[in-house]
Amino acid sequence: MNSNHPARSSRMFLRRLRQRGVTLLELIAALAIIAIIIIGALALVSQADASAKSGELLRGLASLRAGTIAATMGEVGFGNDNMNTALIRSRRIPDNWTRPGNTTDIIHSYGRPVTVMGLGDRFSVTFEDVPVEACIQLISQQAGTSWQSVTVAGGTAVNFPTTLIGATAACGAAGGDLVFTSLN
């Protein structure tokens, strides 16, 4: 019998119309599409979070610099000690970088310690464990600021201003601890 027979093909069509539910293959395809959408959404959220933390780190560095200079206005130099307690008590650091009741620890946007240290006529700001993407952004956006240099993960100091290529080379593949040294 010919499969192109009109009666037979109409019966097959009607049988398909009456079929209920979905096949296993259709279910797997739907789940795969949903999984791809969820993975894409999670990647976007993760990228937005990293960008927000990196931007907060950049603003925090500027705030720490301005706060350190303002707190020592009228003094000769910055001393040779850890300045965290003095900066916290004088409210010269970003509010969300301390913990209530804590007067010694400054914590940056990635949840790791920050240390401001007097170096006589200059001071340094150390950020511990900065991810590579934030390291590159932080260093490359310091042109025209009053930082003399930055040292990444105990390596060679990079003088400012520097380029995006210089920042990428300094940060390497892993980022790490960043030590900014002021000009004055």
Short mmCIF file of N, CA, C and O in Angstrom, two decimals, residues 49-130:
data_model
loop_
_atom_site.label_atom_id
_atom_site.label_comp_id
_atom_site.label_asym_id
_atom_site.label_seq_id
_atom_site.Cartn_x
_atom_site.Cartn_y
_atom_site.Cartn_z
N ASP A 49 28.54 41.73 39.83
CA ASP A 49 29.05 41.78 41.20
C ASP A 49 30.54 42.10 41.21
O ASP A 49 31.00 42.94 41.99
N ALA A 50 31.30 41.46 40.34
CA ALA A 50 32.74 41.73 40.26
C ALA A 50 33.00 43.17 39.84
O ALA A 50 33.89 43.83 40.38
N SER A 51 32.21 43.67 38.91
CA SER A 51 32.38 45.05 38.46
C SER A 51 32.05 46.04 39.58
O SER A 51 32.75 47.04 39.76
N ALA A 52 31.01 45.76 40.34
CA ALA A 52 30.64 46.63 41.46
C ALA A 52 31.73 46.63 42.53
O ALA A 52 32.10 47.68 43.06
N LYS A 53 32.28 45.46 42.86
CA LYS A 53 33.34 45.37 43.86
C LYS A 53 34.59 46.10 43.39
O LYS A 53 35.26 46.79 44.17
N SER A 54 34.92 45.95 42.13
CA SER A 54 36.09 46.61 41.57
C SER A 54 35.92 48.13 41.60
O SER A 54 36.85 48.86 41.97
N GLY A 55 34.74 48.61 41.25
CA GLY A 55 34.46 50.05 41.31
C GLY A 55 34.52 50.57 42.74
O GLY A 55 35.03 51.67 42.99
N GLU A 56 34.02 49.78 43.68
CA GLU A 56 34.07 50.18 45.09
C GLU A 56 35.51 50.24 45.59
O GLU A 56 35.88 51.12 46.37
N LEU A 57 36.35 49.32 45.13
CA LEU A 57 37.76 49.33 45.50
C LEU A 57 38.44 50.60 44.98
O LEU A 57 39.21 51.24 45.70
N LEU A 58 38.12 50.99 43.77
CA LEU A 58 38.68 52.20 43.17
C LEU A 58 38.27 53.44 43.97
O LEU A 58 39.10 54.28 44.31
N ARG A 59 36.99 53.54 44.29
CA ARG A 59 36.49 54.69 45.09
C ARG A 59 37.08 54.65 46.51
O ARG A 59 37.40 55.70 47.08
N GLY A 60 37.22 53.46 47.06
CA GLY A 60 37.78 53.33 48.41
C GLY A 60 39.22 53.78 48.48
O GLY A 60 39.63 54.41 49.46
N LEU A 61 40.01 53.48 47.44
CA LEU A 61 41.40 53.92 47.43
C LEU A 61 41.47 55.45 47.43
O LEU A 61 42.23 56.04 48.19
N ALA A 62 40.65 56.10 46.61
CA ALA A 62 40.62 57.57 46.58
C ALA A 62 40.18 58.12 47.93
O ALA A 62 40.73 59.11 48.42
N SER A 63 39.19 57.48 48.54
CA SER A 63 38.68 57.92 49.84
C SER A 63 39.74 57.77 50.93
O SER A 63 39.91 58.66 51.78
N LEU A 64 40.46 56.64 50.92
CA LEU A 64 41.52 56.42 51.91
C LEU A 64 42.64 57.45 51.75
O LEU A 64 43.16 57.96 52.74
N ARG A 65 43.00 57.74 50.52
CA ARG A 65 44.05 58.73 50.28
C ARG A 65 43.62 60.10 50.82
O ARG A 65 44.35 60.74 51.57
N ALA A 66 42.42 60.54 50.42
CA ALA A 66 41.93 61.84 50.87
C ALA A 66 41.76 61.87 52.39
O ALA A 66 42.11 62.86 53.05
N GLY A 67 41.24 60.80 52.97
CA GLY A 67 41.04 60.73 54.42
C GLY A 67 42.34 60.75 55.19
O GLY A 67 42.44 61.38 56.25
N THR A 68 43.36 60.06 54.67
CA THR A 68 44.66 60.03 55.34
C THR A 68 45.29 61.42 55.33
O THR A 68 45.80 61.89 56.34
N ILE A 69 45.22 62.10 54.20
CA ILE A 69 45.79 63.45 54.10
C ILE A 69 45.02 64.41 55.01
O ILE A 69 45.62 65.20 55.74
N ALA A 70 43.69 64.31 55.00
CA ALA A 70 42.87 65.20 55.84
C ALA A 70 43.12 64.95 57.33
O ALA A 70 43.17 65.89 58.13
N ALA A 71 43.29 63.69 57.72
CA ALA A 71 43.48 63.35 59.14
C ALA A 71 44.83 63.85 59.66
O ALA A 71 44.97 64.09 60.85
N THR A 72 45.80 64.01 58.78
CA THR A 72 47.13 64.42 59.22
C THR A 72 47.44 65.87 58.84
O THR A 72 48.60 66.29 58.94
N MET A 73 46.43 66.60 58.40
CA MET A 73 46.62 67.99 58.01
C MET A 73 47.24 68.77 59.18
O MET A 73 46.79 68.66 60.31
N GLY A 74 48.28 69.54 58.89
CA GLY A 74 48.94 70.33 59.93
C GLY A 74 50.05 69.60 60.64
O GLY A 74 50.79 70.20 61.42
N GLU A 75 50.16 68.31 60.43
CA GLU A 75 51.24 67.54 61.05
C GLU A 75 52.43 67.47 60.09
O GLU A 75 52.29 67.65 58.89
N VAL A 76 53.59 67.20 60.63
CA VAL A 76 54.78 67.02 59.81
C VAL A 76 54.88 65.53 59.49
O VAL A 76 55.20 64.72 60.37
N GLY A 77 54.58 65.17 58.28
CA GLY A 77 54.68 63.77 57.86
C GLY A 77 53.52 62.91 58.36
O GLY A 77 52.52 63.40 58.90
N PHE A 78 53.68 61.62 58.17
CA PHE A 78 52.63 60.65 58.48
C PHE A 78 53.02 59.67 59.57
O PHE A 78 52.29 58.74 59.87
N GLY A 79 54.19 59.87 60.17
CA GLY A 79 54.65 58.93 61.19
C GLY A 79 55.18 57.67 60.53
O GLY A 79 55.33 57.58 59.32
N ASN A 80 55.43 56.68 61.33
CA ASN A 80 55.97 55.41 60.83
C ASN A 80 55.21 54.22 61.40
O ASN A 80 55.80 53.17 61.65
N ASP A 81 53.92 54.40 61.60
CA ASP A 81 53.12 53.36 62.24
C ASP A 81 51.90 53.02 61.40
O ASP A 81 51.53 53.73 60.47
N ASN A 82 51.23 51.93 61.82
CA ASN A 82 49.95 51.57 61.24
C ASN A 82 48.95 52.67 61.61
O ASN A 82 48.80 53.03 62.77
N MET A 83 48.26 53.20 60.61
CA MET A 83 47.34 54.33 60.81
C MET A 83 45.88 53.91 60.85
O MET A 83 45.00 54.76 60.98
N ASN A 84 45.58 52.60 60.75
CA ASN A 84 44.20 52.14 60.67
C ASN A 84 43.33 52.65 61.83
O ASN A 84 42.24 53.18 61.61
N THR A 85 43.78 52.47 63.05
CA THR A 85 42.98 52.87 64.21
C THR A 85 42.67 54.35 64.18
O THR A 85 41.52 54.76 64.39
N ALA A 86 43.66 55.18 63.90
CA ALA A 86 43.44 56.63 63.85
C ALA A 86 42.46 57.01 62.75
O ALA A 86 41.58 57.87 62.95
N LEU A 87 42.55 56.35 61.60
CA LEU A 87 41.64 56.65 60.49
C LEU A 87 40.21 56.19 60.79
O LEU A 87 39.24 56.87 60.45
N ILE A 88 40.07 55.04 61.43
CA ILE A 88 38.73 54.54 61.79
C ILE A 88 38.09 55.46 62.82
O ILE A 88 36.93 55.87 62.67
N ARG A 89 38.84 55.81 63.86
CA ARG A 89 38.28 56.66 64.92
C ARG A 89 37.95 58.06 64.42
O ARG A 89 37.03 58.69 64.93
N SER A 90 38.71 58.56 63.45
CA SER A 90 38.41 59.89 62.91
C SER A 90 37.43 59.83 61.74
O SER A 90 37.16 60.84 61.11
N ARG A 91 36.89 58.63 61.48
CA ARG A 91 35.87 58.41 60.45
C ARG A 91 36.35 58.88 59.07
O ARG A 91 35.64 59.55 58.34
N ARG A 92 37.56 58.49 58.71
CA ARG A 92 38.18 58.90 57.45
C ARG A 92 38.24 57.77 56.43
O ARG A 92 38.99 57.86 55.47
N ILE A 93 37.48 56.73 56.64
CA ILE A 93 37.47 55.61 55.70
C ILE A 93 36.04 55.33 55.26
O ILE A 93 35.09 55.76 55.90
N PRO A 94 35.86 54.62 54.15
CA PRO A 94 34.50 54.27 53.72
C PRO A 94 33.74 53.53 54.84
O PRO A 94 34.30 52.63 55.47
N ASP A 95 32.50 53.92 55.09
CA ASP A 95 31.70 53.34 56.17
C ASP A 95 31.57 51.82 56.08
O ASP A 95 31.58 51.13 57.09
N ASN A 96 31.43 51.31 54.88
CA ASN A 96 31.21 49.86 54.74
C ASN A 96 32.52 49.07 54.75
O ASN A 96 32.53 47.89 54.49
N TRP A 97 33.64 49.72 55.08
CA TRP A 97 34.92 49.02 55.14
C TRP A 97 35.35 48.72 56.57
O TRP A 97 36.50 48.35 56.82
N THR A 98 34.46 48.89 57.54
CA THR A 98 34.77 48.53 58.92
C THR A 98 33.64 47.67 59.45
O THR A 98 32.57 47.57 58.85
N ARG A 99 33.89 47.07 60.60
CA ARG A 99 32.86 46.31 61.28
C ARG A 99 32.50 47.06 62.56
O ARG A 99 33.39 47.61 63.22
N PRO A 100 31.22 47.09 62.93
CA PRO A 100 30.83 47.82 64.14
C PRO A 100 31.65 47.39 65.35
O PRO A 100 31.85 46.20 65.59
N GLY A 101 32.15 48.37 66.08
CA GLY A 101 32.92 48.09 67.29
C GLY A 101 34.38 47.76 67.04
O GLY A 101 35.17 47.67 67.96
N ASN A 102 34.77 47.56 65.80
CA ASN A 102 36.15 47.22 65.48
C ASN A 102 36.91 48.51 65.20
O ASN A 102 36.51 49.29 64.35
N THR A 103 38.00 48.74 65.90
CA THR A 103 38.76 49.97 65.70
C THR A 103 40.15 49.72 65.11
O THR A 103 40.97 50.63 65.07
N THR A 104 40.41 48.53 64.63
CA THR A 104 41.74 48.26 64.07
C THR A 104 41.72 47.72 62.64
O THR A 104 42.71 47.87 61.94
N ASP A 105 40.63 47.09 62.22
CA ASP A 105 40.62 46.42 60.92
C ASP A 105 39.81 47.18 59.88
O ASP A 105 38.65 47.52 60.11
N ILE A 106 40.43 47.42 58.74
CA ILE A 106 39.74 47.95 57.57
C ILE A 106 39.64 46.78 56.59
O ILE A 106 40.62 46.09 56.33
N ILE A 107 38.45 46.56 56.05
CA ILE A 107 38.20 45.43 55.16
C ILE A 107 37.70 45.97 53.83
O ILE A 107 36.69 46.67 53.78
N HIS A 108 38.39 45.63 52.72
CA HIS A 108 37.97 46.16 51.41
C HIS A 108 36.81 45.37 50.82
O HIS A 108 36.30 44.42 51.42
N SER A 109 36.36 45.79 49.64
CA SER A 109 35.14 45.25 49.04
C SER A 109 35.20 43.77 48.72
O SER A 109 34.17 43.14 48.52
N TYR A 110 36.38 43.17 48.67
CA TYR A 110 36.50 41.73 48.45
C TYR A 110 36.63 40.97 49.77
O TYR A 110 36.93 39.78 49.80
N GLY A 111 36.42 41.69 50.90
CA GLY A 111 36.41 41.05 52.21
C GLY A 111 37.78 40.74 52.79
O GLY A 111 37.90 39.90 53.67
N ARG A 112 38.82 41.39 52.29
CA ARG A 112 40.18 41.15 52.77
C ARG A 112 40.74 42.40 53.43
O ARG A 112 40.26 43.50 53.20
N PRO A 113 41.80 42.28 54.24
CA PRO A 113 42.34 43.42 54.99
C PRO A 113 42.97 44.52 54.14
O PRO A 113 43.52 44.27 53.08
N VAL A 114 42.88 45.73 54.70
CA VAL A 114 43.55 46.92 54.15
C VAL A 114 44.39 47.50 55.28
O VAL A 114 43.92 47.59 56.42
N THR A 115 45.60 47.91 54.97
CA THR A 115 46.47 48.53 55.98
C THR A 115 46.99 49.85 55.43
O THR A 115 47.54 49.90 54.33
N VAL A 116 46.83 50.91 56.23
CA VAL A 116 47.40 52.21 55.90
C VAL A 116 48.57 52.40 56.85
O VAL A 116 48.41 52.34 58.06
N MET A 117 49.75 52.63 56.28
CA MET A 117 50.97 52.69 57.07
C MET A 117 51.72 53.99 56.79
O MET A 117 51.92 54.35 55.63
N GLY A 118 52.08 54.70 57.85
CA GLY A 118 52.90 55.89 57.72
C GLY A 118 54.31 55.52 57.32
O GLY A 118 54.87 54.55 57.83
N LEU A 119 54.89 56.31 56.40
CA LEU A 119 56.26 56.06 55.93
C LEU A 119 57.08 57.34 56.03
O LEU A 119 57.77 57.74 55.11
N GLY A 120 56.93 58.04 57.15
CA GLY A 120 57.63 59.31 57.31
C GLY A 120 56.90 60.42 56.56
O GLY A 120 55.81 60.83 56.95
N ASP A 121 57.48 60.86 55.45
CA ASP A 121 56.85 61.94 54.67
C ASP A 121 55.86 61.42 53.64
O ASP A 121 55.29 62.19 52.87
N ARG A 122 55.62 60.12 53.61
CA ARG A 122 54.65 59.49 52.70
C ARG A 122 53.85 58.46 53.50
O ARG A 122 54.11 58.26 54.67
N PHE A 123 52.93 57.79 52.80
CA PHE A 123 52.20 56.68 53.42
C PHE A 123 51.91 55.65 52.35
O PHE A 123 51.99 55.92 51.15
N SER A 124 51.56 54.46 52.79
CA SER A 124 51.18 53.40 51.85
C SER A 124 49.82 52.85 52.22
O SER A 124 49.40 52.91 53.38
N VAL A 125 49.13 52.32 51.22
CA VAL A 125 47.86 51.62 51.41
C VAL A 125 48.04 50.23 50.81
O VAL A 125 48.36 50.10 49.62
N THR A 126 47.86 49.20 51.64
CA THR A 126 48.00 47.82 51.19
C THR A 126 46.63 47.16 51.13
O THR A 126 45.91 47.14 52.13
N PHE A 127 46.29 46.62 49.98
CA PHE A 127 45.07 45.82 49.78
C PHE A 127 45.51 44.37 49.64
O PHE A 127 46.29 44.05 48.73
N GLU A 128 45.03 43.49 50.50
CA GLU A 128 45.39 42.07 50.40
C GLU A 128 44.45 41.33 49.46
O GLU A 128 43.25 41.60 49.42
N ASP A 129 45.01 40.39 48.73
CA ASP A 129 44.27 39.43 47.89
C ASP A 129 43.29 40.09 46.92
O ASP A 129 42.09 39.80 46.92
N VAL A 130 43.78 40.94 46.04
CA VAL A 130 42.94 41.58 45.04
C VAL A 130 42.92 40.71 43.78
O VAL A 130 43.99 40.36 43.26
#
